[in-house]
Structures are given as structure tokens and as C-alpha cells.
Short mmCIF file of C-alpha atoms in Angstrom, two decimals:
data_model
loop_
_atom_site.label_atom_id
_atom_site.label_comp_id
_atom_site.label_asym_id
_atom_site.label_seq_id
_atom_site.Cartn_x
_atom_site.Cartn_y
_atom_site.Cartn_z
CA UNK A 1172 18.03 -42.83 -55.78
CA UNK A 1173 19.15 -44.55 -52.59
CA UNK A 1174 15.90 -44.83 -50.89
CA UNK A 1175 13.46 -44.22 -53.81
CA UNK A 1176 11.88 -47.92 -52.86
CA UNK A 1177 10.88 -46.30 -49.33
CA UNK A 1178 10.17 -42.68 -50.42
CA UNK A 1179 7.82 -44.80 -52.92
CA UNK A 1180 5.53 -45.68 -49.77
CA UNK A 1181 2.94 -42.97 -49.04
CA UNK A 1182 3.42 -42.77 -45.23
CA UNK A 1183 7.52 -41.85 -46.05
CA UNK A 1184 7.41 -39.76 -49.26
CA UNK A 1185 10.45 -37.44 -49.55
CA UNK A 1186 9.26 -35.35 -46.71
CA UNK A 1187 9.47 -38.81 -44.46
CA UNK A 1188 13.10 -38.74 -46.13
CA UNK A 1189 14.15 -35.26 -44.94
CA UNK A 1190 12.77 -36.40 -41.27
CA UNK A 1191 14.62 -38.97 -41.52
CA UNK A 1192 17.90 -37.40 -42.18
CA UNK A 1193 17.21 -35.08 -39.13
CA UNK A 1194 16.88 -37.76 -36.86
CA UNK A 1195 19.16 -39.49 -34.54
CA UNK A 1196 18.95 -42.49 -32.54
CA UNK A 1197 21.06 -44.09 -29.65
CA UNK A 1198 21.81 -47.99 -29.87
CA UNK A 1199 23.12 -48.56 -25.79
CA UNK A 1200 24.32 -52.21 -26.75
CA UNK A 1201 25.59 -53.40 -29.95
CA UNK A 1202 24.71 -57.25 -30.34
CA UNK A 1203 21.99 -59.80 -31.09
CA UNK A 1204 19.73 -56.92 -31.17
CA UNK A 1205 21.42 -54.02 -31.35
CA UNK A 1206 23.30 -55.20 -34.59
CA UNK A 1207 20.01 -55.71 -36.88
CA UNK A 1208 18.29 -52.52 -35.50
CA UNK A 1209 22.06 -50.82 -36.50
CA UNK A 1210 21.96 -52.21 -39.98
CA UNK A 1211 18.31 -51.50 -40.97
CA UNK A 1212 18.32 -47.55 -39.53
CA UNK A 1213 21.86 -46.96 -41.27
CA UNK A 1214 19.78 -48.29 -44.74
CA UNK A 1215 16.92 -46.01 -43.93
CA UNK A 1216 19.19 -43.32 -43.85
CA UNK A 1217 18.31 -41.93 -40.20
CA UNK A 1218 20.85 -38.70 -39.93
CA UNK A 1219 22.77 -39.50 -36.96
CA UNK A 1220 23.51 -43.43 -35.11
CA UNK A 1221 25.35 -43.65 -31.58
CA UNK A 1222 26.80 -46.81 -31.25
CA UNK A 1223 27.05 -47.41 -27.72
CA UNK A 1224 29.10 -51.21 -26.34
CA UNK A 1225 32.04 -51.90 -24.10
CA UNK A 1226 32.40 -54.98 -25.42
CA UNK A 1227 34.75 -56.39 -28.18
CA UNK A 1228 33.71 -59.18 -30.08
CA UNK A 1229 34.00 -62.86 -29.44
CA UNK A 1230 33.42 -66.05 -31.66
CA UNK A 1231 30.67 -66.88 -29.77
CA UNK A 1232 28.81 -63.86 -30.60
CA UNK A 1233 29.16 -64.57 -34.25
CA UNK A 1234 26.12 -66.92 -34.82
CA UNK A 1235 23.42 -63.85 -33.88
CA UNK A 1236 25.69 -61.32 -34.49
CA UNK A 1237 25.72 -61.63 -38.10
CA UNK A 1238 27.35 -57.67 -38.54
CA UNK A 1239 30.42 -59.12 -37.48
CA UNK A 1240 32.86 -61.16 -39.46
CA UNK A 1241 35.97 -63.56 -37.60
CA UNK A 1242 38.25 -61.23 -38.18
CA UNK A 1243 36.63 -59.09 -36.11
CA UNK A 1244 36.81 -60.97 -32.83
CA UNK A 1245 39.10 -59.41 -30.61
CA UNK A 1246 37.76 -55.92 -31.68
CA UNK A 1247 35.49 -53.25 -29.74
CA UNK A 1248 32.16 -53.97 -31.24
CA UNK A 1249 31.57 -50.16 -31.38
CA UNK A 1250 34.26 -49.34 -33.47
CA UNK A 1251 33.73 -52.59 -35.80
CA UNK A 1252 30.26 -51.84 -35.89
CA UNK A 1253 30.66 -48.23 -37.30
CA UNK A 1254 33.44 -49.03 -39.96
CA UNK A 1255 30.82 -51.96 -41.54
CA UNK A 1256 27.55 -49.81 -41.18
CA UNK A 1257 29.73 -46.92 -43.33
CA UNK A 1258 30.54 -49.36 -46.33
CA UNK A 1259 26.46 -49.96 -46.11
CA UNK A 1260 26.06 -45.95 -45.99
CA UNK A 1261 28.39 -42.88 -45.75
CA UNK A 1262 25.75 -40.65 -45.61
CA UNK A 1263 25.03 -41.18 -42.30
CA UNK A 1264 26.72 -39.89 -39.41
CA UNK A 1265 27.83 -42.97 -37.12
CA UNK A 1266 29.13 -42.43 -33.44
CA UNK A 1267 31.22 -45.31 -31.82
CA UNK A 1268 30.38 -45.14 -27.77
CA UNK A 1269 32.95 -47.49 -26.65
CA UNK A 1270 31.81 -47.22 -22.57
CA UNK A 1271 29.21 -49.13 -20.77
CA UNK A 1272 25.69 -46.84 -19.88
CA UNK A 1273 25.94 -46.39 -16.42
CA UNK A 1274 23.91 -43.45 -13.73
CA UNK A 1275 26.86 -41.19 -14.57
CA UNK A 1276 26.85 -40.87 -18.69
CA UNK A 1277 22.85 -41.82 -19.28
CA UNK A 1278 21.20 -38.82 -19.21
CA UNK A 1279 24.07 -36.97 -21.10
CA UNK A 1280 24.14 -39.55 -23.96
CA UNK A 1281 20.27 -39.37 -23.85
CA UNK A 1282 20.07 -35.87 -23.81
CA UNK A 1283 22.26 -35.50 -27.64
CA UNK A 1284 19.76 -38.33 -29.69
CA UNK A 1285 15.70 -38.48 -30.73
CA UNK A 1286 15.34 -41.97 -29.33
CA UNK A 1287 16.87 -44.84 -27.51
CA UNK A 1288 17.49 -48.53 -28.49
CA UNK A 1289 17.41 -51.42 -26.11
CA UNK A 1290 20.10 -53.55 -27.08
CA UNK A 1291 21.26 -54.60 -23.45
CA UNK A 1292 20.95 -58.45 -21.85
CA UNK A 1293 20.39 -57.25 -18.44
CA UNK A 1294 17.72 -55.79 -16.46
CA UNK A 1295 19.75 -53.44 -14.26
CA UNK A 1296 20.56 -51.25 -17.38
CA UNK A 1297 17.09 -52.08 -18.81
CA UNK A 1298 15.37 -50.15 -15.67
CA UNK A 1299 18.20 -47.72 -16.20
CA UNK A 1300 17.50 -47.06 -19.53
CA UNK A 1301 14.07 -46.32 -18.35
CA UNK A 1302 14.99 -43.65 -16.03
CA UNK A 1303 17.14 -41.87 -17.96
CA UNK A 1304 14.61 -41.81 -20.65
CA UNK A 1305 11.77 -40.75 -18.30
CA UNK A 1306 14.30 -37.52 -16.81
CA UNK A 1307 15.45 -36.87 -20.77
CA UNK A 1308 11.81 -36.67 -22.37
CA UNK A 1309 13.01 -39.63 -24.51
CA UNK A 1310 10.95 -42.84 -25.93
CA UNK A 1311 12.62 -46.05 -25.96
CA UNK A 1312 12.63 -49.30 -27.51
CA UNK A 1313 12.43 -52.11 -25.11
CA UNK A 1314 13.39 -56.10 -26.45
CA UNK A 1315 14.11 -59.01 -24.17
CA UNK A 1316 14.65 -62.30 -25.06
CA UNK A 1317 14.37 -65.92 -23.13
CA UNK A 1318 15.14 -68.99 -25.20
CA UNK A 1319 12.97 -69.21 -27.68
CA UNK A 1320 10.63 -66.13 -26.88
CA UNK A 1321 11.33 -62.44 -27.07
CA UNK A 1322 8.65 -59.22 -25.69
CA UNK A 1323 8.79 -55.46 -27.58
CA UNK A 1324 7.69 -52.84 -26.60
CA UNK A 1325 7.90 -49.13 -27.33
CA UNK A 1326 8.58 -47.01 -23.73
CA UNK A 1327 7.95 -43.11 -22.46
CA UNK A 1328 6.22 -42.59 -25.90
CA UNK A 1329 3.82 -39.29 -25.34
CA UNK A 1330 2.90 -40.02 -21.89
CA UNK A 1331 2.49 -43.33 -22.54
CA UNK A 1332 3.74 -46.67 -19.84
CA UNK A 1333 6.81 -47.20 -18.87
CA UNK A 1334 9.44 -50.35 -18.32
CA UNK A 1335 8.40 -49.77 -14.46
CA UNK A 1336 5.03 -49.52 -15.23
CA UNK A 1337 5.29 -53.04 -16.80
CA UNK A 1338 7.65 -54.66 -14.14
CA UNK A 1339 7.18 -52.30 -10.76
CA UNK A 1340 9.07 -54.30 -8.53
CA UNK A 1341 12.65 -55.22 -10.17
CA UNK A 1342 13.48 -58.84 -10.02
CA UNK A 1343 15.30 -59.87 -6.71
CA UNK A 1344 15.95 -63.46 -8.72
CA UNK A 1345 19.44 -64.64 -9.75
CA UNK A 1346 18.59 -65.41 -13.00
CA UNK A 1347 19.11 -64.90 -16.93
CA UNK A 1348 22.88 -63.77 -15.64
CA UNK A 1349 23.57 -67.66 -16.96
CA UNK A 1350 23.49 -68.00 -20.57
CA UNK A 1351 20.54 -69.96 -21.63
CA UNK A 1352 20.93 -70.13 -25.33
CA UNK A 1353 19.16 -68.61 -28.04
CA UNK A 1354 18.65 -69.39 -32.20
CA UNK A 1355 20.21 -66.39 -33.65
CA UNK A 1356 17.71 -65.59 -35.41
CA UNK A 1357 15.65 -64.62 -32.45
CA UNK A 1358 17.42 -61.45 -31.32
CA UNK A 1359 17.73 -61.03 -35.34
CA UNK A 1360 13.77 -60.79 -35.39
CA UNK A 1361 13.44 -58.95 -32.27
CA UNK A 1362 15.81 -56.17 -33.10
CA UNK A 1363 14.56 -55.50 -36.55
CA UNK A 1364 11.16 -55.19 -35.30
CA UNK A 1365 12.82 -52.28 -32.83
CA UNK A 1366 14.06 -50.76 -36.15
CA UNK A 1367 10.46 -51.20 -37.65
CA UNK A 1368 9.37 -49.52 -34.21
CA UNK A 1369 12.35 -46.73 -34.63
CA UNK A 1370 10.93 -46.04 -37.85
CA UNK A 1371 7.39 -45.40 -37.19
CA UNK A 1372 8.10 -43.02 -34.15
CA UNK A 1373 10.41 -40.83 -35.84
CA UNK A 1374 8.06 -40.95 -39.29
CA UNK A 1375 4.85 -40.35 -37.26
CA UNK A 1376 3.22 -43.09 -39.09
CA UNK A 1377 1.30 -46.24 -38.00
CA UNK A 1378 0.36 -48.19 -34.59
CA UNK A 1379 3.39 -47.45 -32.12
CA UNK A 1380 3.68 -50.01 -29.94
CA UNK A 1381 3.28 -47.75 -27.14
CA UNK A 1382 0.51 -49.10 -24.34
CA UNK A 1383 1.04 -52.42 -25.95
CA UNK A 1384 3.51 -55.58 -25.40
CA UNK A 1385 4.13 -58.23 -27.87
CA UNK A 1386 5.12 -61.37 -27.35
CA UNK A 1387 6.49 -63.69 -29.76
CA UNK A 1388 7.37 -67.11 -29.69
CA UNK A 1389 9.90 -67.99 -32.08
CA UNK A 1390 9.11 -72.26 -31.57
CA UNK A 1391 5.03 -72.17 -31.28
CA UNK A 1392 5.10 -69.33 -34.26
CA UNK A 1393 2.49 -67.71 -31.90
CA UNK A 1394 1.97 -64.26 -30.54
CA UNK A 1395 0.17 -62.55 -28.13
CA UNK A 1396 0.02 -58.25 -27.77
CA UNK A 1397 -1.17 -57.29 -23.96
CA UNK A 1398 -2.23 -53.84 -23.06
CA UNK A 1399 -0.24 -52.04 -20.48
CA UNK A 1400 -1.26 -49.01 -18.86
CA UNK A 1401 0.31 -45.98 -17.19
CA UNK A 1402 0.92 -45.80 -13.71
CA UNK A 1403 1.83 -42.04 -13.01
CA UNK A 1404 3.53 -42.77 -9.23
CA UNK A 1405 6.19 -44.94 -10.76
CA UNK A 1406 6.98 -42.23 -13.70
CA UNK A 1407 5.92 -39.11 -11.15
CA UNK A 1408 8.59 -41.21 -8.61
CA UNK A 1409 11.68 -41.00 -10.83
CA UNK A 1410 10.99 -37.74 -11.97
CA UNK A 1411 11.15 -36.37 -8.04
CA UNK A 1412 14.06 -38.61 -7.42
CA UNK A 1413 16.25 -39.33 -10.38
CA UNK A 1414 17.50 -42.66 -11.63
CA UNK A 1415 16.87 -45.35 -9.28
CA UNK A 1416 19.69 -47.86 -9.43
CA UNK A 1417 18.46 -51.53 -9.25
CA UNK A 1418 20.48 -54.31 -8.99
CA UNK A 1419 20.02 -57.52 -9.21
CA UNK A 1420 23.11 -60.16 -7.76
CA UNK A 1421 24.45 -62.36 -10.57
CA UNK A 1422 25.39 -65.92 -9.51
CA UNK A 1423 29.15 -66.50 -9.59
CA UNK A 1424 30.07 -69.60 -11.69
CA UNK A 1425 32.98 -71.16 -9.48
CA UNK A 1426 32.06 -70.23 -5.71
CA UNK A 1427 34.97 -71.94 -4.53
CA UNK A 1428 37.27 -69.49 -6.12
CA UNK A 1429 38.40 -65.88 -4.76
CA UNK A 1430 37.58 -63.32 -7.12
CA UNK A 1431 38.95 -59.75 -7.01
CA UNK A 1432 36.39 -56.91 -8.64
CA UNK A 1433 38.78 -54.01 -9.36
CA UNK A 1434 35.04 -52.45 -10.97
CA UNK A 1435 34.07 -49.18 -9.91
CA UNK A 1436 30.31 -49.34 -7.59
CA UNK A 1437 28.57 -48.26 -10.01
CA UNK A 1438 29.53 -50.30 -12.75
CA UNK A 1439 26.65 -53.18 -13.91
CA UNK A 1440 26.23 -56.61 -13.44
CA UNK A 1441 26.72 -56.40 -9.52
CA UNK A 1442 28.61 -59.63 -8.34
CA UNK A 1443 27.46 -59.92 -4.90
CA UNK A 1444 29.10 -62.98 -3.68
CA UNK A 1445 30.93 -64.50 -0.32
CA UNK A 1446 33.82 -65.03 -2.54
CA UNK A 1447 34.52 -61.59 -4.64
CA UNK A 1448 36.28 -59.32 -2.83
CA UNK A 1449 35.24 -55.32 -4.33
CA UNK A 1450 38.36 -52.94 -4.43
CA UNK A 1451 38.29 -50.68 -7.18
CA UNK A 1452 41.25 -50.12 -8.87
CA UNK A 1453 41.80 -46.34 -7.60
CA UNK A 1454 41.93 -47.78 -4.23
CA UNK A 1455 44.15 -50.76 -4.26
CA UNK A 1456 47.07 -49.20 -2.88
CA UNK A 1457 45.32 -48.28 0.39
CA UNK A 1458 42.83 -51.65 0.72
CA UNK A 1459 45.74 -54.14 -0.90
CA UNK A 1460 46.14 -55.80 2.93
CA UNK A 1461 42.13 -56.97 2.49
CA UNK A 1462 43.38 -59.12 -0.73
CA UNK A 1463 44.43 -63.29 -0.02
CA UNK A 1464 48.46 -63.11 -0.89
CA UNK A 1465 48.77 -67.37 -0.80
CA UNK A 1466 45.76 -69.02 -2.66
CA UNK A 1467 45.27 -68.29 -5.85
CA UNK A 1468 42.95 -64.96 -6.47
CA UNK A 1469 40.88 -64.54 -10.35
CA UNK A 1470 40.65 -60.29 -10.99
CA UNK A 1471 38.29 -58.78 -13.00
CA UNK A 1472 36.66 -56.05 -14.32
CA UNK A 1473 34.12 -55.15 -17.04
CA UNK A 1474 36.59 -55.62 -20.13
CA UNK A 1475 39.87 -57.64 -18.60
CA UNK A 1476 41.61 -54.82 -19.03
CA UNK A 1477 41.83 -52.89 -16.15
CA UNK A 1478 42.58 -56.34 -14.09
CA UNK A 1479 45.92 -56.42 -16.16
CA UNK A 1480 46.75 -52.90 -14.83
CA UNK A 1481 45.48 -54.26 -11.14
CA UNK A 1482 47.54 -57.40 -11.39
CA UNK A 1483 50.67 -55.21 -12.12
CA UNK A 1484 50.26 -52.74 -9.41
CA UNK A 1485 49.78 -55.39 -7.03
CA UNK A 1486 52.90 -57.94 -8.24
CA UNK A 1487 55.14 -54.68 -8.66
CA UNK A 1488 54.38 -52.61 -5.60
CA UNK A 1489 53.20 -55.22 -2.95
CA UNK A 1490 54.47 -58.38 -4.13
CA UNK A 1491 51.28 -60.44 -5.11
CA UNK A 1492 52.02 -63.45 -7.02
CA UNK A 1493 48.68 -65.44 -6.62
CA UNK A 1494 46.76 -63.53 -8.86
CA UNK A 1495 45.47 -64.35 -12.47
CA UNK A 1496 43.69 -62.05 -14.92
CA UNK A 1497 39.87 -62.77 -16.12
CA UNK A 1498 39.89 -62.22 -19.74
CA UNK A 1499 36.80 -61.28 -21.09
CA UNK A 1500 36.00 -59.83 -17.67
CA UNK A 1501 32.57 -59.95 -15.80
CA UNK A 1502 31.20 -61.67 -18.93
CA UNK A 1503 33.68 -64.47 -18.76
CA UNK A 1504 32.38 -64.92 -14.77
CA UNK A 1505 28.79 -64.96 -14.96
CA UNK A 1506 28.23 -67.03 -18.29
CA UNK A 1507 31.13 -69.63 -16.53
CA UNK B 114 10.10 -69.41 -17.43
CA UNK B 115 7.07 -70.19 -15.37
CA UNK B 116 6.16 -72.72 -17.90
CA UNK B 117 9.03 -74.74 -16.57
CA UNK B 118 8.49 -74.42 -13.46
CA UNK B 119 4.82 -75.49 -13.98
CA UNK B 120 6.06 -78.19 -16.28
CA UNK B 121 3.22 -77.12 -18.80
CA UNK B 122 2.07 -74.24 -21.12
CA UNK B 123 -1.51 -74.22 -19.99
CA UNK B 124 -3.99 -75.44 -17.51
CA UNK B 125 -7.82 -74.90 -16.78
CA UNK B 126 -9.09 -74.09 -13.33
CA UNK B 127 -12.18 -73.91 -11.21
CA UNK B 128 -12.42 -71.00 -9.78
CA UNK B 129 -14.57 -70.14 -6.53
CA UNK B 130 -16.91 -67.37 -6.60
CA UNK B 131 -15.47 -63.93 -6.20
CA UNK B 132 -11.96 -65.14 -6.94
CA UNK B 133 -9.53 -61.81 -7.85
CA UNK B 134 -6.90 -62.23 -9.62
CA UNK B 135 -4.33 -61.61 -7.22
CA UNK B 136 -6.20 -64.71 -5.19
CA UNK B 137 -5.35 -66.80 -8.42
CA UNK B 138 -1.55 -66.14 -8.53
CA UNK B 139 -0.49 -66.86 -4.98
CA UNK B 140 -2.61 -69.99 -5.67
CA UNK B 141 -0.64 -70.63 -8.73
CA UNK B 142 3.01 -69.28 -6.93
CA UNK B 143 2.34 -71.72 -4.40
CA UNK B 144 1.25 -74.84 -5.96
CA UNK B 145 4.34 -74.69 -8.30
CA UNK B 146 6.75 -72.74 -6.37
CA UNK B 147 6.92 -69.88 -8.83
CA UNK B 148 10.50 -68.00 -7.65
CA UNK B 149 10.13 -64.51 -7.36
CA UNK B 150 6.52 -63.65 -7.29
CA UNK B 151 6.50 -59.95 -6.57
CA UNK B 152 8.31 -59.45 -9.87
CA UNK B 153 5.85 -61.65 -11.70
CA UNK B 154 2.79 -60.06 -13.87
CA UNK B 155 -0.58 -61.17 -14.82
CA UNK B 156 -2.80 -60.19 -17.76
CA UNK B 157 -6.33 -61.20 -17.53
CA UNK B 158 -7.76 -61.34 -21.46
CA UNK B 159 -4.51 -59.63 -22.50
CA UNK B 160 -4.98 -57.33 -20.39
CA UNK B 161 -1.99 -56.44 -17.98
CA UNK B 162 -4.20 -55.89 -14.95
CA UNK B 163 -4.09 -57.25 -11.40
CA UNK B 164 -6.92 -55.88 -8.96
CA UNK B 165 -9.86 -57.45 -11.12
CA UNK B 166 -12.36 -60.34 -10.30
CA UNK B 167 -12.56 -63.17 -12.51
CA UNK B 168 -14.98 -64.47 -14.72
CA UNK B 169 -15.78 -68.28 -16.25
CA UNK B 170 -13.61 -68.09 -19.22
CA UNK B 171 -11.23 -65.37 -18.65
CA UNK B 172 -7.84 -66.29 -20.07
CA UNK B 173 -5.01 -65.38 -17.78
CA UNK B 174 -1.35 -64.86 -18.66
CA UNK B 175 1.45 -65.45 -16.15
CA UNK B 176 4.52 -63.04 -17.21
CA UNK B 177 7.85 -63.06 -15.60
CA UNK B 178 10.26 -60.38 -16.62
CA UNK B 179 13.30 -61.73 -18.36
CA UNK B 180 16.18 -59.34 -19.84
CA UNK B 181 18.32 -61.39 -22.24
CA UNK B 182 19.28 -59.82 -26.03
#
């Protein structure tokens, strides 16, 4: 009864159903995209849904983020996400991921789902989404958005062009870290087209947008769909050598303030900056002398949470007093 | 992106004989100071290609990578 009105369509059919119920599908980023791509593949009644964000949710992401409700903010967005998407349907099997993707945990997430979802605002996971897919066998669903316009594009899909084989050479720019401000609906229309594009790779039906990028401008109501093609020596190149870590230095908002990153290295955005100092929070005990003790000194990390445990190592065991915690973390820094 | 830095959505040029495109986008980079260029694609009749000679009335499509979502 439940999804008669799709089984209905000759291209799903109840054998489309079943395939659907097998399938599973990775979200790495739970917001303006991520969030409409969630809703429509828990309706279709895909088998399994990983849920993967670090983040909790903040008013600000409510005007895109339309899964979310205020009483949510506050919350980790995996955790909210999976307790709405059940009301919408217990039959499918929904994992909350509350981490950030990162070289260590890709290819091991990767490795348990069909297919990946971009739902990330940055292009040092986007190119390590890419890798991992490329060293899993998995295809991906690519969406970026700037302002007004948004590209899609469906990645590693049977030998077909990769993120890399798009954009070789990773930005060196510091841009995009600032917010620039977006309709909500833009990231609404993106993602649901990655759902659209979900559905028609694990189905087997249709025109993947594999080879192919679309571009869509939400303003001008025009779009364009360019052909990409393979290039073998950037696939052949991670395959030899693993994920390739690219990062690309977000701008700081205050430069005249000292910033502490208690982050681990590997952790994403990089803030590379004359005025953050990088001690991660394992080693603060042994590197607390390289820390400012007199002016004032703004810690973060990815969430704000592990700068509250940093701040009260530092006040209790050497006597810091300068320091203030980040709330919100990175985010908080590079949006200002 | 590189509308704004161009200060327009579209533009029609001469081009000299035997032009590539490559020739055309340091051209472009330069006259408007494009940031970035290396990271910066072109597709040549919607076609993402970059070694190719152009042609009187070949459309060409300036694509920066952007990452927001």
C-alpha cells in the first residue's frame, strides 16, 4: 500500500520495490542538501539510510533546513534527523553517524552502503569523498551550491568521471569558507534532484547523470548540462596511492585575535592562519608553554566541545585564565 | 563567481586564427584578474574540454569550482 503510487510506474514495479528495500545509501552531511535527499529516500523506502553530521542544529539552519523544527536547535542533526525520518517511515533502517568524514573513517563507512550522498559545504571533504569512493568501488552524488546556482553530478558510476576528473587541480583560493547566502530553496532543489539521481542508480532505470554536469540557475531559471569525460591518471593515481588529502586554508574572520585549535591534523576545514595556534587536545599538557597566558586567547574545535574540556585542563592544571570557549566551533570562526 | 569578477554574464570576442582554448582563458584570466586560474574549467559547446582550437561561433563556458550545500 505504502508505495503503490511508485510501484505503479513501469521502470519501479514491485521488483524496483524489493531493490529498493535491499539498498542502502550513505548521506556524509545532513543539511540544505542532505535533509531533502534524507526525506525523499526514507519515502521511497530504500532499506538502509546512514545519517552521517557532526553538527547540531542552529536557528540559522532552519530556513533550508526545513527537516528540522526550533526545538531542535541545540540538537545533533544526526540524531534529530533519524527520530523525524522514522515518524515518516519505520520500515526503514536509519543510522545516526554523529562524527565528521575524515581519511580515517571514509573508506570504512563507504565500504557498509550501495552509494554515497554529497551533502558537505566544503571542497576538502568533497575531493575526499571522491577518493574514498574511487578505493571503495562506490558511485557518488556530487551537489554544490554558490548563491543562486547549484552543479549535480553523479561520480565513479561504472567507470565513468570523477570529482578530480572535473576539477584536477583543487582550489588553492580562500573562498566559499565565508557564508555567501543562499534561498533555501536552492539546496532544497539540488538535494532532491540527488535523491532523483539515488533513485535511478540503485533502480537501473533512466539517464544517470554520470559523464554529464548540470547546472542550474535558480534566478535566470536556466540550465546548462556539460559533458565530462574520464581521465584514467587522476582515478589510476588514487587507486596507487590512496586518499589524497587536499586542503584548502579558510580565512579567519577576526585576524587580530589569538585562536587556539585543540583539532586533531586531520580534522577539516584547515585554519591556516598567523594567529591560530594548532595543539591538539592530547597534547596540551606537553605544548601548554607555546599558548599566550596574558591576552585574551578564543579555543576551538570542530563542535565547541572539546575546547570546554581544553579550557579546563589548561585553567586547572597550568593556571590559564585568558582563555574563552568558541561555541559552535570552527563553524562559528570561518562564517564570523 | 567569475561573472563577478568580469562584472558581466557574457561577452563576444574576436578571435585570431588558430586560437586554442587554453590561449582564450589566460586572455580572459588576465584581462579580469580571474583568482585562481589553475582550478578554473572551460567547456567549449558544453563540452568540458581544454586542448581544442576554436571556431567562429563556439560558445565557451568559464567554470570555477565552488563547494557550498
Amino acid at each position: 500500500m505504502r508505495y503503490e503510487r511508485q510501484i505503479k510506474l513501469n521502470e519501479v514495479g514491485s521488483s524496483g520495490q524489493a531493490r529498493l528495500h535491499k539498498a542502502s545509501v550513505l548521506i556524509v552531511g545532513v543539511g540544505g542538501l542532505g535533509c531533502p535527499a534524507a526525506q525523499y529516500l526514507t519515502g521511497a523506502g530504500v532499506g538502509k539510510i546512514g545519517l552521517m553530521d557532526h553538527d547540531k542544529v542552529s536557528i540559522t539552519n532552519l530556513h533550508r533546513q526545513v527537516l528540522y523544527t526550533e526545538s531542535d536547535i541545540g540538537k545533533p542533526k544526526a540524531l534529530v534527523a533519524v527520530n523525524k525520518l522514522r515518524q515518516l517511515n519505520s520500515e526503514v533502517q536509519l543510522i545516526p553517524i554523529e562524527e565528521s568524514l575524515n581519511i580515517e573513517n571514509a573508506k570504512l563507512w563507504f565500504s557498509q552502503f550501495d552509494l554515497i550522498i554529497d551533502g558537505t559545504d566544503n571542497f576538502e571533504t568533497k575531493y575526499l569523498i571522491n577518493d574514498a569512493c574511487i578505493l571503495t568501488g562506490k558511485p557518488w552524488i556530487y551537489a554544490s551550491i554558490y548563491k543562486n546556482e547549484g552543479q549535480i553530478s553523479v561520480f565513479n558510476y561504472r567507470n565513468g568521471p570523477t570529482y578530480r576528473c572535473l576539477f584536477p587541480s583543487p582550489t588553492r583560493e580562500n573562498i566559499s569558507c565565508e557564508a555567501t547566502g543562499v534561498l533555501g530553496v536552492t539546496p532544497g532543489i539540488l538535494g532532491t534532484m540527488q535523491a532523483a539521481e539515488a533513485l535511478k542508480v540503485l533502480l537501473d532505470i533512466g539517464n544517470v547523470l554520470s559523464g554529464k554536469l548540470k547546472l542550474i540557475n535558480i534566478l535566470s531559471g536556466t540550465e546548462q548540462t556539460l559533458t565530462i569525460k574520464a581521465k584514467p591518471g587522476e582515478i589510476e593515481l588514487i587507486k596507487v596511492n590512496g586518499i589524497q588529502p587536499v586542503r584548502v586554508n579558510c580565512e579567519i574572520g577576526d585576524k587580530k585575535r589569538i585562536y587556539l585549535d585543540v583539532r586533531e591534523e586531520f580534522e577539516l576545514p584547515t585554519v591556516v592562519s598567523e594567529n591560530v595556534i594548532h595543539i591538539p587536545l592530547g597534547k596540551l599538557e606537553e605544548r601548554f608553554e607555546e599558548i599566550p597566558n596574558e591576552q585574551e586567547v578564543l579555543v576551538f574545535c570542530q563542535s565547541g566541545s572539546r575546547s570546554l574540556k581544553a579550557i579546563d585542563l589548561l585553567k586547572e592544571n597550568f593556571g590559564f585564565h585568558n582563555l574563552k570557549n568558541v561555541e559552535g566551533g570552527i563553524e562559528t570562526i570561518i562564517n564570523g | 563567481m567569475i561573472a563577478e569578477a568580469a562584472g558581466k554574464n557574457e561577452e563576444t570576442l574576436e578571435i585570431s586564427e588558430g586560437m586554442s582554448v587554453s590561449d582564450l582563458k589566460d586572455q580572459q584570466i588576465k584581462k579580469y584578474q580571474i583568482p585562481d586560474p589553475e582550478s578554473v574549467q572551460l567547456a567549449v559547446n558544453q563540452d568540458l574540454e581544454s586542448s581544442v582550437e576554436l571556431n567562429e561561433g563556439d560558445e565557451v563556458a568559464f567554470l570555477p569550482p565552488f563547494a557550498g550545500g
